[in-house]
XYZ file of C-alpha atoms in Angstrom:
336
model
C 6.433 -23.754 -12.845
C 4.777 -25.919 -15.293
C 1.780 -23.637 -15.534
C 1.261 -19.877 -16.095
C 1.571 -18.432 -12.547
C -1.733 -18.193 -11.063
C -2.490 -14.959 -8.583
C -5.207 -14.368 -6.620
C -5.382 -10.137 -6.662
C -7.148 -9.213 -3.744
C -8.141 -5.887 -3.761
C -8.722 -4.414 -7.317
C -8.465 -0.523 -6.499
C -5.967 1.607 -7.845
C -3.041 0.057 -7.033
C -4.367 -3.397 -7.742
C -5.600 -2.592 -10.811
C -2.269 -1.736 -12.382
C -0.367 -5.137 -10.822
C -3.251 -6.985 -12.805
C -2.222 -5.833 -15.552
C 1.199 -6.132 -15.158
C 1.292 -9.667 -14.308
C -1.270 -10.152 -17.351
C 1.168 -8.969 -19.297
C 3.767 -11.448 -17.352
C 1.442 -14.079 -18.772
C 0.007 -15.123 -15.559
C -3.846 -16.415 -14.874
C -4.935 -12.916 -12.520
C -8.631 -13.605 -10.726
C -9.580 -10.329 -8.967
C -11.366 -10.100 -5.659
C -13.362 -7.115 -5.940
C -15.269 -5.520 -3.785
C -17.209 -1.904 -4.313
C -16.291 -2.406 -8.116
C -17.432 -5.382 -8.450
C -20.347 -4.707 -10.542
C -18.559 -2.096 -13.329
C -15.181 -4.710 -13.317
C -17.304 -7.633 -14.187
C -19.114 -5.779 -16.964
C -16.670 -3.872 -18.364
C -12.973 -4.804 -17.043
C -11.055 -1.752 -16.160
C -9.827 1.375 -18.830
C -6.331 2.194 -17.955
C -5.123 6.191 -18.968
C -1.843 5.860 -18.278
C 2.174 7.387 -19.338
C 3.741 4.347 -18.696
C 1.250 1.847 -20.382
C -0.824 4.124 -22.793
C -4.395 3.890 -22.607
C -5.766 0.443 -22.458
C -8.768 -2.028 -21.447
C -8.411 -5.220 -20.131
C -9.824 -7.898 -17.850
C -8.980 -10.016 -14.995
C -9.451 -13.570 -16.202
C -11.811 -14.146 -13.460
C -13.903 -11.735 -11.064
C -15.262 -13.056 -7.652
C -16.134 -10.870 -4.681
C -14.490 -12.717 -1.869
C -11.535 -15.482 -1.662
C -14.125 -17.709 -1.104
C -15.984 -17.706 -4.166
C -12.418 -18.517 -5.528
C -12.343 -22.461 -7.110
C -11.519 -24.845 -4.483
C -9.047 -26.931 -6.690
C -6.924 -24.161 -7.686
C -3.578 -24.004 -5.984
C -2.313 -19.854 -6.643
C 0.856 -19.313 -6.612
C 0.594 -15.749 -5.182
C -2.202 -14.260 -3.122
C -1.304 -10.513 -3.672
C -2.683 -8.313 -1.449
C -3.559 -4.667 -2.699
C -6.405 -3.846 -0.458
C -5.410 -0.896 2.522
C -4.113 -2.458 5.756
C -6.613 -1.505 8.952
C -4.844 -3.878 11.724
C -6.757 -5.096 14.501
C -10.358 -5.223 12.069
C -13.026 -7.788 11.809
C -12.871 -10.028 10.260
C -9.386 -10.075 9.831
C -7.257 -10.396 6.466
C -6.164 -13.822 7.321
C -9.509 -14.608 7.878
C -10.308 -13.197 4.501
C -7.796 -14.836 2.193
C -8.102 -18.490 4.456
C -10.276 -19.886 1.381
C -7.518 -19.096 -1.157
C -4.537 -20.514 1.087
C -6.234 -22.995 4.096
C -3.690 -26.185 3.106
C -1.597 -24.951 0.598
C 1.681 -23.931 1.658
C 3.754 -23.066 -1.250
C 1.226 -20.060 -1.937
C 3.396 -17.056 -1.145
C 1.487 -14.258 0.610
C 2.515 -10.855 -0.886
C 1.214 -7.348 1.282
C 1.657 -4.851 -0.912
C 0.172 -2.452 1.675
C 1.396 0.671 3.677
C 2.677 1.191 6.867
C 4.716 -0.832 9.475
C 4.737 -3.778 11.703
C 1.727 -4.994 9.742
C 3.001 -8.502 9.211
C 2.773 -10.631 12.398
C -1.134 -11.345 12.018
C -0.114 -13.157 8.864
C 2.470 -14.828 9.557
C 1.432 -15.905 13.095
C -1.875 -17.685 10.642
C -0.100 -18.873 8.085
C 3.735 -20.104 9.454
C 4.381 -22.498 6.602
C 3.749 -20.354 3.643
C 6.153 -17.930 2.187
C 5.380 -14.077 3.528
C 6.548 -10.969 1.112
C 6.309 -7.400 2.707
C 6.551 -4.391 -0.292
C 6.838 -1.020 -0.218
C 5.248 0.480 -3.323
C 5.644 3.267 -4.943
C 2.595 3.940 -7.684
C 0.971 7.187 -8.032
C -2.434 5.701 -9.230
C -5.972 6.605 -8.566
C -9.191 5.469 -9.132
C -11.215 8.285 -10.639
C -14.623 5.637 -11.251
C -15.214 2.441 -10.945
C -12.824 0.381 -12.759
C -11.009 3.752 -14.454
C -7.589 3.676 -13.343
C -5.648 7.082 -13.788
C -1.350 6.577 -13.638
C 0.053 10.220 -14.939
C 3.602 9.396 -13.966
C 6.129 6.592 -14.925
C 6.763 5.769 -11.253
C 6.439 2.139 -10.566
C 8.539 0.646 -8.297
C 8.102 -2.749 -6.336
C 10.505 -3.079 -3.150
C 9.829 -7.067 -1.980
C 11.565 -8.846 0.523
C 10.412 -12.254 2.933
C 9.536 -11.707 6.462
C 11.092 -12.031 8.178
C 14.427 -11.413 6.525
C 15.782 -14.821 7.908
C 12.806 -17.089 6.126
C 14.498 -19.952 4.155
C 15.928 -20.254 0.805
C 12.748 -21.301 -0.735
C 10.745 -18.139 0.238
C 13.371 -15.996 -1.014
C 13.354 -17.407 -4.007
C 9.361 -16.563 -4.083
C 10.453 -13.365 -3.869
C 12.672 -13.514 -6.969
C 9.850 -14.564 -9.241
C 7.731 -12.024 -8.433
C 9.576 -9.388 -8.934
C 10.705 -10.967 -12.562
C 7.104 -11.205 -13.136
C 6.662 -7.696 -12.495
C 9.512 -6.744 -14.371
C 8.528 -8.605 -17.442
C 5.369 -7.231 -17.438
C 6.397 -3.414 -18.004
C 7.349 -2.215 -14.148
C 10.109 -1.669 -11.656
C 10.825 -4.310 -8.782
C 13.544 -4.647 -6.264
C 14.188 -7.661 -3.918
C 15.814 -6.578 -0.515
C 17.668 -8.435 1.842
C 15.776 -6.815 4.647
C 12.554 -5.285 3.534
C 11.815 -3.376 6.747
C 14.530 -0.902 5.718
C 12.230 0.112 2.690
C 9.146 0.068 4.237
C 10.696 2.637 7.021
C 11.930 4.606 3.888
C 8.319 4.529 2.664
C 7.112 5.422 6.323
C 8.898 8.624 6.346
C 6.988 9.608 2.912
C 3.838 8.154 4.124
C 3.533 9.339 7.839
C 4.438 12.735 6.940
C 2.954 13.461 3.690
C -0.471 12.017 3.877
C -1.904 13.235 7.299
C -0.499 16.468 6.751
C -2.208 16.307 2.978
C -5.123 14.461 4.649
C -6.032 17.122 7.043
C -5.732 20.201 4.951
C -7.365 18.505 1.979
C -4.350 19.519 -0.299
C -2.411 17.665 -2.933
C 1.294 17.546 -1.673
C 2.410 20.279 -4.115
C -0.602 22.971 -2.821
C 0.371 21.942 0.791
C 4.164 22.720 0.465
C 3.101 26.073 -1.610
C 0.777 27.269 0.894
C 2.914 28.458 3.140
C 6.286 27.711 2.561
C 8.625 27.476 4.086
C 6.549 26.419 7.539
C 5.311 23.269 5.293
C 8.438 21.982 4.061
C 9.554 22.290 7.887
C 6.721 20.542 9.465
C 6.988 17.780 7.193
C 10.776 17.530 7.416
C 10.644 17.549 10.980
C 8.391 14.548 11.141
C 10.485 13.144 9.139
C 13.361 13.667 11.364
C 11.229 12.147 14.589
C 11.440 8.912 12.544
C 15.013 8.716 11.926
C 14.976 9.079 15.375
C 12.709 5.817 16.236
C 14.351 3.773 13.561
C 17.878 4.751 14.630
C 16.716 4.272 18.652
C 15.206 0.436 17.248
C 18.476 -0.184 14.846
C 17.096 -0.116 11.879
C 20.086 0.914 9.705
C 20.366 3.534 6.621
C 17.188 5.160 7.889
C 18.792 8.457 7.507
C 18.484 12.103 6.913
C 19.881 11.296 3.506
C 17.082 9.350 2.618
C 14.555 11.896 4.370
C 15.939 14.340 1.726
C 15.424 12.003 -1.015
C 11.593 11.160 -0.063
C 11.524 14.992 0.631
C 12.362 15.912 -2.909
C 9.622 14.377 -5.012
C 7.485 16.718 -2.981
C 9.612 19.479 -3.615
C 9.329 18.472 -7.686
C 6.077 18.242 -7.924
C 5.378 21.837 -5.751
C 7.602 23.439 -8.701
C 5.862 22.224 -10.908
C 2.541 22.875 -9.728
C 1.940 19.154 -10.555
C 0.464 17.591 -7.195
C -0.755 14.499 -6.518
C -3.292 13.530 -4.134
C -2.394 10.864 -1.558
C -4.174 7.975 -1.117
C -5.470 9.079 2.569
C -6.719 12.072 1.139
C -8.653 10.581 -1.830
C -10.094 8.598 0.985
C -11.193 11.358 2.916
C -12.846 13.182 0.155
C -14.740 10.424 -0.973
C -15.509 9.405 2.510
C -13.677 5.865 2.588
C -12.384 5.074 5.993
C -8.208 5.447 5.986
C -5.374 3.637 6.704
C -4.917 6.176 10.145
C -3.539 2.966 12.561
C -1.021 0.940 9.993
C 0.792 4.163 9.084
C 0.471 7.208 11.596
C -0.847 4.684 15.182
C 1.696 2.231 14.596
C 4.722 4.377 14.264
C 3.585 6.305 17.634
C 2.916 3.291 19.571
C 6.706 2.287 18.819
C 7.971 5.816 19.796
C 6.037 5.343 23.070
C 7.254 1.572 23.174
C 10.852 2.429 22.344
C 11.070 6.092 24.436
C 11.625 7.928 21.859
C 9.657 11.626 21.967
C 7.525 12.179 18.747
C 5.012 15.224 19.541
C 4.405 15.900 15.834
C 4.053 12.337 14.853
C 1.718 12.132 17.837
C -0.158 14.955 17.233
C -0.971 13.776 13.929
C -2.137 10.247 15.359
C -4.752 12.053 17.767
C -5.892 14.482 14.903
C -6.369 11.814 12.484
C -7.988 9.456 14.590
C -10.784 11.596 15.768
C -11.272 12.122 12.216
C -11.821 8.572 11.593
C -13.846 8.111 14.459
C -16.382 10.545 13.189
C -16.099 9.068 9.869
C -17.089 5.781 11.479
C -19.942 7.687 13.473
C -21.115 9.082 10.115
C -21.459 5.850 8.499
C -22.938 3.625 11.250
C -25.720 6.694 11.317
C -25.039 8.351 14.463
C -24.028 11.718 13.257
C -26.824 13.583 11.146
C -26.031 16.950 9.014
């Protein structure tokens, strides 16, 4: 490049939050999209309280609320997306991000988002452009607007094209991200076939945060409450999903791995140091969740694929009612 990289960061939570400063400190030109912060992150940038990073404040370099108040002469490099993945919404995320990428197709599209088979709206909008999937693993939460809270030193980037066969030149987009994220203070990995981390992540994500989600419990008070039933509900969702990704050939989706996933849990329950999901911080502060991209998803496949998931179903249905009457609340139809 013959320019500091230039990202578009849409989606400023948590997660966001902490990749802006990151690739800040990579040296690259970060504009936010912000939404519900908009207001605090314009005025006063974020305060980070973190172990990795120490304390800090900084600022994105510029603050709009939507892609399209984004410069129309500005090519970005990257158009990360940090925002939580609802599939199937209105308008849709390629919708969203068309005023940052309509024409340009060397900007790589990075979804940094949870769950699986969340790509294909993407990349069915935007063929020509480069498409990274992550799996992320970064215990952050936002405790106000614009104050970012990181306790741990887990920071981890898994990126990979998709689909796994892209060309040379995507790969290579790839590459540079994750030496931008690695110069600016984290962790990042680029796979050959990213869809083998993100089901790694989906084991950790479909069983820990409904499970957290429902009883309102960080993971450590959920595995302590009534251990050892916990520990086996969880690990036997887990073990419905080796099941689905062995049944669709997804390789080294193993029990292995479940135990791995399993054992930061496990950790943090000894410790009494829990750590609330992202699902459940949404519940609590009544944010709708990301029920379809990581529980509806993965039982829709176990359905498509004949493979017999009654805990990962049961789940689905729970949470989804739950939504629904978190949808009900908000459009006014249910009064306390």
């Amino acid at each position: 490049m013959d320019h500091a990289p230039r990202i578009l960061l849409f989606g400023a939570g948590s997660i966001g939050a902490v990749y802006l400063y990151q690739l800040q400190r990579a040296g690259c030109q970060v504009t936010a999209v912000c939404r519900s912060n908009y207001e605090a992150v314009r005025q006063n940038g974020f305060t980070l309280l973190s172990k990795r990073f120490g304390n800090v404040q900084f600022r994105p370099d510029q603050v709009v609320r939507s892609a399209a108040e984004c410069p129309e002469d500005i090519t970005y490099d990257f158009v990360f997306i940090a925002t939580k993945s609802f599939p199937g919404s209105t308008p849709s995320l390629s919708d969203l991000i068309r005023p940052a990428v309509r024409g340009r197709p060397r900007t790589a599209i990075v979804l940094a988002q949870n769950g699986i088979a969340i790509e294909d709206e993407v990349a069915q909008a935007y063929p020509d452009n480069p498409l990274l999937s992550c799996a992320v693993y970064l215990p952050a939460t936002q405790t106000a607007q614009g104050v970012i809270e990181y306790p741990e030193m887990l920071n981890l980037l898994e990126i990979g094209t998709f689909p796994s066969t892209a060309p040379a030149s995507h790969k290579a987009a790839a590459t540079r991200l994750a030496e931008l994220m690695i110069a600016g203070g984290g962790q990042a990995e680029v796979h050959d076939d990213i869809q083998i981390a993100r089901w790694g992540k989906i084991m950790l994500n479909c069983a820990w945060s409904p499970t957290c989600a429902l009883s309102m419990s960080t993971d450590a008070d959920f595995c302590n409450s009534s251990s050892p039933y916990s520990y086996e509900l969880v690990w036997s969702i887990m073990k419905e999903i080796i099941g689905l990704a062995k049944k669709m050939g997804v390789p080294n989706v193993d029990e292995k791995v479940a135990e791995q996933k399993l054992a930061i849990g496990k950790r943090r329950a000894e410790t009494r140091q829990g750590r609330e999901t992202s699902m459940v911080q949404d519940v609590k502060q009544g944010r709708l969740f990301e029920v379809e991209a990581i529980v509806g998803n993965t039982a829709r496949l176990g359905r498509q694929w004949g493979v017999d998931m009654p805990l990962t179903d049961m789940l689905y249905a729970l949470l989804k009612a739950r939504f629904d009457a978190m949808v009900r609340e908000q459009n006014g139809e249910i009064t306390h």
